[in-house]
Amino acid sequence: MPLNEKFLKPYNPQETEPRIYKLWENSGFFNPDNLPKSYKLKTKSFSIVMPPPNATGVLHMGHALGLTIEDILIRYKRMRGFKTLWLPGTDHAAIATQARVEKEIYKKEGKTRHHLGRQALLKRIDAFVEENRHTMTSQMKTMGASCDWSREAFTLDEPRNLAVRTMFKKMYDDGLIYRGRRIVNWDPKGQTTISDDEIVYQEEKTIFYYFKYGPFTIGTSRPETKFGDKYVVMHPDDKRYGKYQDGQKLELEWINGPITATVVKDKAVDMEFGSGVMTITPWHDTADFDIAERHKLDKEQIIDERGKLLPIAGEFAGMKIADARAKVVEKLRAKGLVAKEEPYTHNLATAERTGGIIEPQVKLQWFVDVNKKFKIKSSKLKGIKSGSETSLKEIMRQAVASGEIKIIPEHFEKTYFHWIENLRDWCVSRQIWYGHRIPVWYHEPKCVPRAGHESDIEKCKEIIVAGEKPRCEFCDAEFIQDPDTLDTWFSSGLWTFSTLGWPAFAETATAGKPGPENDLANYHPTDVLETGYEILFFWVARMILISGYALGQIPFHTVYLHGTVRDAKGRKMSKSLGNGIDPIDVAKKFGADAGRMALIIGNTPGTDTNISEDKIRGYKHFGNKLWNIARFILENTEGVSHEENFEKYADRDAKLLAEAQNLLTDVTKDFEACRFYLAAEKLYHYVWHEFADKIIEESKTIIKSGDEKEKSSRRQFLLRTLEQLLKALHPFIPFVTEEIWSLWHQPTANRQPLTAKSNLLMIQEWPIAGSTE
């Protein structure tokens, strides 16, 4: 057949890529239920749930990296014959999204959320999120993401809402969720609690003060918190203070006058630090709170939720803590209580989303108890039997320790275990309006008796956990819902199974009964979770916790962690530096294929990678090179059919074919081991430096002056190798490979591009046979 005239022009990714993606979409083959009967389907499925990007804005190069890795995996497994599901979605990202919208409203209208009211603010946020979700979906398609859009999910849509409410009630009924007063990370700027994992530590240079506290010397970098310090703590084995007894009272002079201090002996004190003696501020320090809990000590609040001193500070009441520090020191100096001061560098805790300085506070919040033992009803977890006693922390530990979940790169397992060992109860309540509202209802303070049933009010329940507003059985009082929302990571923790039909299919999945419409049984546990290493604790660990608890199974078999995408100089991309690269701009300028290759080659798991326009441009040239290779081969094989069972290869061609087969076998092994960066690099170097530079050049001579046997052999080798290379490169550069395949395998006489239901490259069989199950 004559060469398609498109090959007479340079490859045009801007014209090609949107058309090819539409072709894929129209085929319906992103949905594993729609694969053609001719497709050699394995009985085993392969599934990935997309880490949902935050609905706060557009995608960046970090998202592009994740999408590329996931799409490579999905396209490879689809070509291996697996029933492949890649489920897309977006995250409501409660704190970040509300903060973004509130900031815009205040900037444009000078109004706060309290001026608008809850419902009006939520309406504004919903509109903002919907627009961003649409934009992000479009961006994902531009990048070539071959996910099943018919199953697209959102962490705050109604199916996920039902799942979250169901999970909260289940954990509450099992005694794993409780309400209590504990110390939390309070963000005065965002006016909400945040988790330990949402803290960003910034180095701060300050002064470390040593004060005389009766007969002792104590040290602190925060003198403004010391107004309520009435406990002096020392290690019970410290011989320097052996004459002081636990519980002993001491009269001494302090900031606002004489106080009575109590000696406390506790092994948490570091005898080597400073004088080995410290006072504690239980309301505003986690370690101090723990000491107070152990010894049942009083806790006094010194700083309010806005970061200002309370009346306990006397003359300093109402002052911001930053302004009060120097004044407090001067007062202590005037009393002769300043022993010495020295420069001090430490890490200051700030809120990731707002930048506010974290102020620990004791607050009434909702927590998940990670240490409490409970009986797991049904378990497929290695080392944890059905009906046995376990804890959420043990589930998290055992899932990885048993080898049931593999983390790539492996060295992150050590970090994971260290985090688990130091894990505290998880505070899941947030003082914001956007998000999953806590499904807890409180009875009005006063009962409203019903005539003739006045005595029934003794039976009224103070708290009810329910998805819908309950009605009191015994009086006419109302129930009022908790105003707080749940930590975003709570809803995200359900992501692998809430997106697959839980809780509707909970029983069938537990019983392991796959069915035509039972996604939960068909695709859970998922196979791979690909995400950034920075959310190993934010998200990955919590998915293991919740899936293990709810389903008695792991959420995924493999965790593949990628690093941060940096600029050519190794700097983190940011608006302030102006060094960001927009993946959509990359697609417009160089083509998505070029961006994908630039992100993958040289990018080992768990490490940061540098990228630049020059690097991307280089891989645009690679796409052009492949296009020119295809043009040469098809131009010089006109009228020649590719014979799959051709055996009359010349010795040279047989050798070249064996080398190509060895390469593809090696590349396949790299795919199976998740070494995508190596697979891509090997294919790149073979295509450019071996196939194009040597074999194609050699072929020009053979086709021009060789005998008929040599020509026939070489043409069959070229056709076979082109077919195999297009298949092997397809997961990396899907657009240009699909376009070449389309123009080569046209089904109609006028040789128009493939129609939606034709023999697309995306569902062709992988060039190397063999089981990967």
mmCIF file of N, CA and C in Angstrom, residues 79-158:
data_model
loop_
_atom_site.group_PDB
_atom_site.id
_atom_site.type_symbol
_atom_site.label_atom_id
_atom_site.label_comp_id
_atom_site.label_asym_id
_atom_site.label_seq_id
_atom_site.Cartn_x
_atom_site.Cartn_y
_atom_site.Cartn_z
ATOM 1 N N MET A 79 -1.755 -4.166 27.959
ATOM 2 C CA MET A 79 -1.194 -4.895 26.828
ATOM 3 C C MET A 79 -0.778 -6.311 27.216
ATOM 4 N N ARG A 80 -0.581 -6.544 28.517
ATOM 5 C CA ARG A 80 -0.290 -7.901 28.982
ATOM 6 C C ARG A 80 -1.551 -8.738 29.130
ATOM 7 N N GLY A 81 -2.705 -8.128 28.911
ATOM 8 C CA GLY A 81 -3.952 -8.890 28.936
ATOM 9 C C GLY A 81 -4.703 -8.849 30.239
ATOM 10 N N PHE A 82 -4.248 -8.029 31.188
ATOM 11 C CA PHE A 82 -4.954 -7.928 32.468
ATOM 12 C C PHE A 82 -6.234 -7.105 32.289
ATOM 13 N N LYS A 83 -7.229 -7.440 33.093
ATOM 14 C CA LYS A 83 -8.439 -6.621 33.144
ATOM 15 C C LYS A 83 -8.085 -5.394 33.982
ATOM 16 N N THR A 84 -7.732 -4.329 33.300
ATOM 17 C CA THR A 84 -7.023 -3.218 33.921
ATOM 18 C C THR A 84 -7.943 -2.044 34.220
ATOM 19 N N LEU A 85 -7.952 -1.629 35.482
ATOM 20 C CA LEU A 85 -8.757 -0.485 35.907
ATOM 21 C C LEU A 85 -7.858 0.576 36.535
ATOM 22 N N TRP A 86 -7.946 1.767 35.983
ATOM 23 C CA TRP A 86 -7.305 2.941 36.596
ATOM 24 C C TRP A 86 -8.423 3.913 36.926
ATOM 25 N N LEU A 87 -8.694 4.056 38.211
ATOM 26 C CA LEU A 87 -9.850 4.831 38.657
ATOM 27 C C LEU A 87 -9.419 6.254 39.031
ATOM 28 N N PRO A 88 -9.949 7.264 38.322
ATOM 29 C CA PRO A 88 -9.529 8.650 38.567
ATOM 30 C C PRO A 88 -10.397 9.346 39.612
ATOM 31 N N GLY A 89 -9.917 10.471 40.101
ATOM 32 C CA GLY A 89 -10.708 11.248 41.045
ATOM 33 C C GLY A 89 -9.969 12.489 41.500
ATOM 34 N N THR A 90 -10.660 13.298 42.287
ATOM 35 C CA THR A 90 -10.085 14.523 42.841
ATOM 36 C C THR A 90 -10.430 14.614 44.322
ATOM 37 N N ASP A 91 -9.640 15.409 45.042
ATOM 38 C CA ASP A 91 -9.761 15.533 46.495
ATOM 39 C C ASP A 91 -10.271 16.921 46.855
ATOM 40 N N HIS A 92 -11.231 16.983 47.796
ATOM 41 C CA HIS A 92 -11.779 18.284 48.192
ATOM 42 C C HIS A 92 -10.776 19.103 49.005
ATOM 43 N N ALA A 93 -9.763 18.451 49.611
ATOM 44 C CA ALA A 93 -8.666 19.143 50.312
ATOM 45 C C ALA A 93 -9.192 20.270 51.189
ATOM 46 N N ALA A 94 -9.942 19.900 52.197
ATOM 47 C CA ALA A 94 -10.772 20.832 52.965
ATOM 48 C C ALA A 94 -10.072 22.108 53.427
ATOM 49 N N ILE A 95 -9.000 21.964 54.198
ATOM 50 C CA ILE A 95 -8.350 23.148 54.772
ATOM 51 C C ILE A 95 -7.802 24.050 53.675
ATOM 52 N N ALA A 96 -7.073 23.452 52.725
ATOM 53 C CA ALA A 96 -6.451 24.247 51.666
ATOM 54 C C ALA A 96 -7.498 24.934 50.804
ATOM 55 N N THR A 97 -8.573 24.219 50.482
ATOM 56 C CA THR A 97 -9.598 24.786 49.604
ATOM 57 C C THR A 97 -10.351 25.915 50.290
ATOM 58 N N GLN A 98 -10.783 25.694 51.532
ATOM 59 C CA GLN A 98 -11.505 26.751 52.237
ATOM 60 C C GLN A 98 -10.613 27.977 52.428
ATOM 61 N N ALA A 99 -9.354 27.758 52.779
ATOM 62 C CA ALA A 99 -8.432 28.877 52.982
ATOM 63 C C ALA A 99 -8.264 29.680 51.702
ATOM 64 N N ARG A 100 -8.180 28.984 50.574
ATOM 65 C CA ARG A 100 -8.008 29.651 49.273
ATOM 66 C C ARG A 100 -9.220 30.515 48.934
ATOM 67 N N VAL A 101 -10.410 29.971 49.116
ATOM 68 C CA VAL A 101 -11.630 30.712 48.790
ATOM 69 C C VAL A 101 -11.842 31.873 49.762
ATOM 70 N N GLU A 102 -11.619 31.616 51.057
ATOM 71 C CA GLU A 102 -11.767 32.692 52.045
ATOM 72 C C GLU A 102 -10.823 33.856 51.740
ATOM 73 N N LYS A 103 -9.617 33.526 51.342
ATOM 74 C CA LYS A 103 -8.627 34.565 51.024
ATOM 75 C C LYS A 103 -9.095 35.416 49.850
ATOM 76 N N GLU A 104 -9.649 34.776 48.824
ATOM 77 C CA GLU A 104 -10.127 35.498 47.643
ATOM 78 C C GLU A 104 -11.322 36.381 47.994
ATOM 79 N N ILE A 105 -12.225 35.855 48.823
ATOM 80 C CA ILE A 105 -13.408 36.623 49.221
ATOM 81 C C ILE A 105 -12.994 37.855 50.013
ATOM 82 N N TYR A 106 -12.077 37.677 50.934
ATOM 83 C CA TYR A 106 -11.632 38.820 51.751
ATOM 84 C C TYR A 106 -10.904 39.848 50.891
ATOM 85 N N LYS A 107 -10.126 39.352 49.940
ATOM 86 C CA LYS A 107 -9.361 40.251 49.064
ATOM 87 C C LYS A 107 -10.283 41.082 48.188
ATOM 88 N N LYS A 108 -11.340 40.471 47.656
ATOM 89 C CA LYS A 108 -12.238 41.160 46.727
ATOM 90 C C LYS A 108 -13.373 41.903 47.425
ATOM 91 N N GLU A 109 -13.874 41.336 48.547
ATOM 92 C CA GLU A 109 -15.075 41.891 49.174
ATOM 93 C C GLU A 109 -14.859 42.381 50.599
ATOM 94 N N GLY A 110 -13.705 42.069 51.185
ATOM 95 C CA GLY A 110 -13.449 42.488 52.557
ATOM 96 C C GLY A 110 -14.298 41.748 53.571
ATOM 97 N N LYS A 111 -14.787 40.563 53.206
ATOM 98 C CA LYS A 111 -15.656 39.783 54.086
ATOM 99 C C LYS A 111 -14.964 38.512 54.555
ATOM 100 N N THR A 112 -15.320 38.075 55.778
ATOM 101 C CA THR A 112 -14.838 36.801 56.302
ATOM 102 C C THR A 112 -15.944 35.769 56.169
ATOM 103 N N ARG A 113 -15.638 34.532 56.508
ATOM 104 C CA ARG A 113 -16.659 33.474 56.438
ATOM 105 C C ARG A 113 -17.812 33.755 57.389
ATOM 106 N N HIS A 114 -17.510 34.431 58.490
ATOM 107 C CA HIS A 114 -18.555 34.713 59.471
ATOM 108 C C HIS A 114 -19.539 35.773 58.959
ATOM 109 N N HIS A 115 -19.074 36.634 58.053
ATOM 110 C CA HIS A 115 -20.001 37.577 57.417
ATOM 111 C C HIS A 115 -20.953 36.838 56.475
ATOM 112 N N LEU A 116 -20.426 35.834 55.788
ATOM 113 C CA LEU A 116 -21.229 35.116 54.793
ATOM 114 C C LEU A 116 -22.161 34.087 55.423
ATOM 115 N N GLY A 117 -21.670 33.373 56.438
ATOM 116 C CA GLY A 117 -22.428 32.257 57.004
ATOM 117 C C GLY A 117 -22.020 30.955 56.333
ATOM 118 N N ARG A 118 -22.309 29.858 56.997
ATOM 119 C CA ARG A 118 -21.828 28.548 56.562
ATOM 120 C C ARG A 118 -22.315 28.158 55.164
ATOM 121 N N GLN A 119 -23.606 28.214 54.937
ATOM 122 C CA GLN A 119 -24.148 27.752 53.663
ATOM 123 C C GLN A 119 -23.699 28.603 52.494
ATOM 124 N N ALA A 120 -23.636 29.915 52.685
ATOM 125 C CA ALA A 120 -23.212 30.806 51.599
ATOM 126 C C ALA A 120 -21.750 30.547 51.241
ATOM 127 N N LEU A 121 -20.911 30.324 52.266
ATOM 128 C CA LEU A 121 -19.507 30.044 51.994
ATOM 129 C C LEU A 121 -19.369 28.712 51.259
ATOM 130 N N LEU A 122 -20.088 27.698 51.711
ATOM 131 C CA LEU A 122 -19.992 26.382 51.077
ATOM 132 C C LEU A 122 -20.437 26.435 49.620
ATOM 133 N N LYS A 123 -21.420 27.276 49.326
ATOM 134 C CA LYS A 123 -21.884 27.427 47.940
ATOM 135 C C LYS A 123 -20.767 28.016 47.080
ATOM 136 N N ARG A 124 -20.055 28.982 47.623
ATOM 137 C CA ARG A 124 -18.934 29.598 46.898
ATOM 138 C C ARG A 124 -17.821 28.568 46.664
ATOM 139 N N ILE A 125 -17.528 27.794 47.706
ATOM 140 C CA ILE A 125 -16.459 26.795 47.596
ATOM 141 C C ILE A 125 -16.823 25.733 46.572
ATOM 142 N N ASP A 126 -18.074 25.276 46.586
ATOM 143 C CA ASP A 126 -18.512 24.252 45.632
ATOM 144 C C ASP A 126 -18.315 24.714 44.193
ATOM 145 N N ALA A 127 -18.640 25.972 43.918
ATOM 146 C CA ALA A 127 -18.482 26.513 42.570
ATOM 147 C C ALA A 127 -17.007 26.549 42.171
ATOM 148 N N PHE A 128 -16.175 26.972 43.107
ATOM 149 C CA PHE A 128 -14.732 27.039 42.876
ATOM 150 C C PHE A 128 -14.172 25.644 42.585
ATOM 151 N N VAL A 129 -14.576 24.668 43.385
ATOM 152 C CA VAL A 129 -14.080 23.302 43.240
ATOM 153 C C VAL A 129 -14.546 22.685 41.921
ATOM 154 N N GLU A 130 -15.800 22.903 41.568
ATOM 155 C CA GLU A 130 -16.331 22.319 40.336
ATOM 156 C C GLU A 130 -15.570 22.820 39.115
ATOM 157 N N GLU A 131 -15.260 24.084 39.101
ATOM 158 C CA GLU A 131 -14.499 24.651 37.979
ATOM 159 C C GLU A 131 -13.094 24.046 37.922
ATOM 160 N N ASN A 132 -12.458 23.916 39.078
ATOM 161 C CA ASN A 132 -11.110 23.355 39.122
ATOM 162 C C ASN A 132 -11.089 21.881 38.739
ATOM 163 N N ARG A 133 -12.093 21.135 39.178
ATOM 164 C CA ARG A 133 -12.163 19.713 38.834
ATOM 165 C C ARG A 133 -12.261 19.524 37.321
ATOM 166 N N HIS A 134 -13.073 20.350 36.687
ATOM 167 C CA HIS A 134 -13.222 20.271 35.229
ATOM 168 C C HIS A 134 -11.887 20.571 34.544
ATOM 169 N N THR A 135 -11.184 21.591 35.045
ATOM 170 C CA THR A 135 -9.889 21.963 34.474
ATOM 171 C C THR A 135 -8.873 20.838 34.643
ATOM 172 N N MET A 136 -8.833 20.246 35.839
ATOM 173 C CA MET A 136 -7.862 19.189 36.104
ATOM 174 C C MET A 136 -8.131 17.939 35.266
ATOM 175 N N THR A 137 -9.404 17.615 35.074
ATOM 176 C CA THR A 137 -9.747 16.465 34.235
ATOM 177 C C THR A 137 -9.237 16.683 32.817
ATOM 178 N N SER A 138 -9.425 17.884 32.315
ATOM 179 C CA SER A 138 -8.945 18.225 30.975
ATOM 180 C C SER A 138 -7.423 18.108 30.897
ATOM 181 N N GLN A 139 -6.737 18.533 31.957
ATOM 182 C CA GLN A 139 -5.277 18.449 31.990
ATOM 183 C C GLN A 139 -4.799 16.994 32.006
ATOM 184 N N MET A 140 -5.500 16.160 32.780
ATOM 185 C CA MET A 140 -5.129 14.747 32.841
ATOM 186 C C MET A 140 -5.246 14.098 31.463
ATOM 187 N N LYS A 141 -6.282 14.463 30.737
ATOM 188 C CA LYS A 141 -6.477 13.908 29.395
ATOM 189 C C LYS A 141 -5.377 14.392 28.456
ATOM 190 N N THR A 142 -4.983 15.644 28.614
ATOM 191 C CA THR A 142 -3.901 16.182 27.789
ATOM 192 C C THR A 142 -2.613 15.401 28.009
ATOM 193 N N MET A 143 -2.399 14.951 29.255
ATOM 194 C CA MET A 143 -1.195 14.181 29.575
ATOM 195 C C MET A 143 -1.277 12.736 29.071
ATOM 196 N N GLY A 144 -2.457 12.318 28.589
ATOM 197 C CA GLY A 144 -2.604 10.973 28.041
ATOM 198 C C GLY A 144 -3.101 9.943 29.025
ATOM 199 N N ALA A 145 -3.644 10.379 30.165
ATOM 200 C CA ALA A 145 -4.095 9.446 31.200
ATOM 201 C C ALA A 145 -5.218 8.546 30.687
ATOM 202 N N SER A 146 -4.949 7.237 30.645
ATOM 203 C CA SER A 146 -5.931 6.287 30.095
ATOM 204 C C SER A 146 -6.769 5.674 31.209
ATOM 205 N N CYS A 147 -7.393 6.540 32.004
ATOM 206 C CA CYS A 147 -8.197 6.053 33.128
ATOM 207 C C CYS A 147 -9.675 5.962 32.747
ATOM 208 N N ASP A 148 -10.398 5.211 33.550
ATOM 209 C CA ASP A 148 -11.819 4.963 33.287
ATOM 210 C C ASP A 148 -12.649 6.118 33.833
ATOM 211 N N TRP A 149 -12.977 7.072 32.968
ATOM 212 C CA TRP A 149 -13.699 8.269 33.399
ATOM 213 C C TRP A 149 -15.130 7.968 33.819
ATOM 214 N N SER A 150 -15.659 6.816 33.423
ATOM 215 C CA SER A 150 -17.025 6.465 33.841
ATOM 216 C C SER A 150 -17.088 6.159 35.335
ATOM 217 N N ARG A 151 -15.932 5.889 35.947
ATOM 218 C CA ARG A 151 -15.879 5.585 37.374
ATOM 219 C C ARG A 151 -15.277 6.746 38.192
ATOM 220 N N GLU A 152 -15.138 7.903 37.602
ATOM 221 C CA GLU A 152 -14.502 9.039 38.274
ATOM 222 C C GLU A 152 -15.188 9.349 39.604
ATOM 223 N N ALA A 153 -14.377 9.655 40.622
ATOM 224 C CA ALA A 153 -14.904 9.900 41.969
ATOM 225 C C ALA A 153 -14.373 11.223 42.516
ATOM 226 N N PHE A 154 -15.045 11.698 43.548
ATOM 227 C CA PHE A 154 -14.656 12.923 44.245
ATOM 228 C C PHE A 154 -14.782 12.645 45.734
ATOM 229 N N THR A 155 -13.794 13.041 46.522
ATOM 230 C CA THR A 155 -13.791 12.665 47.938
ATOM 231 C C THR A 155 -14.964 13.230 48.727
ATOM 232 N N LEU A 156 -15.699 14.190 48.146
ATOM 233 C CA LEU A 156 -16.823 14.790 48.874
ATOM 234 C C LEU A 156 -18.155 14.555 48.158
ATOM 235 N N ASP A 157 -18.189 13.638 47.181
ATOM 236 C CA ASP A 157 -19.467 13.358 46.524
ATOM 237 C C ASP A 157 -20.316 12.458 47.428
ATOM 238 N N GLU A 158 -21.532 12.187 47.035
ATOM 239 C CA GLU A 158 -22.462 11.481 47.913
ATOM 240 C C GLU A 158 -22.042 10.044 48.228
#
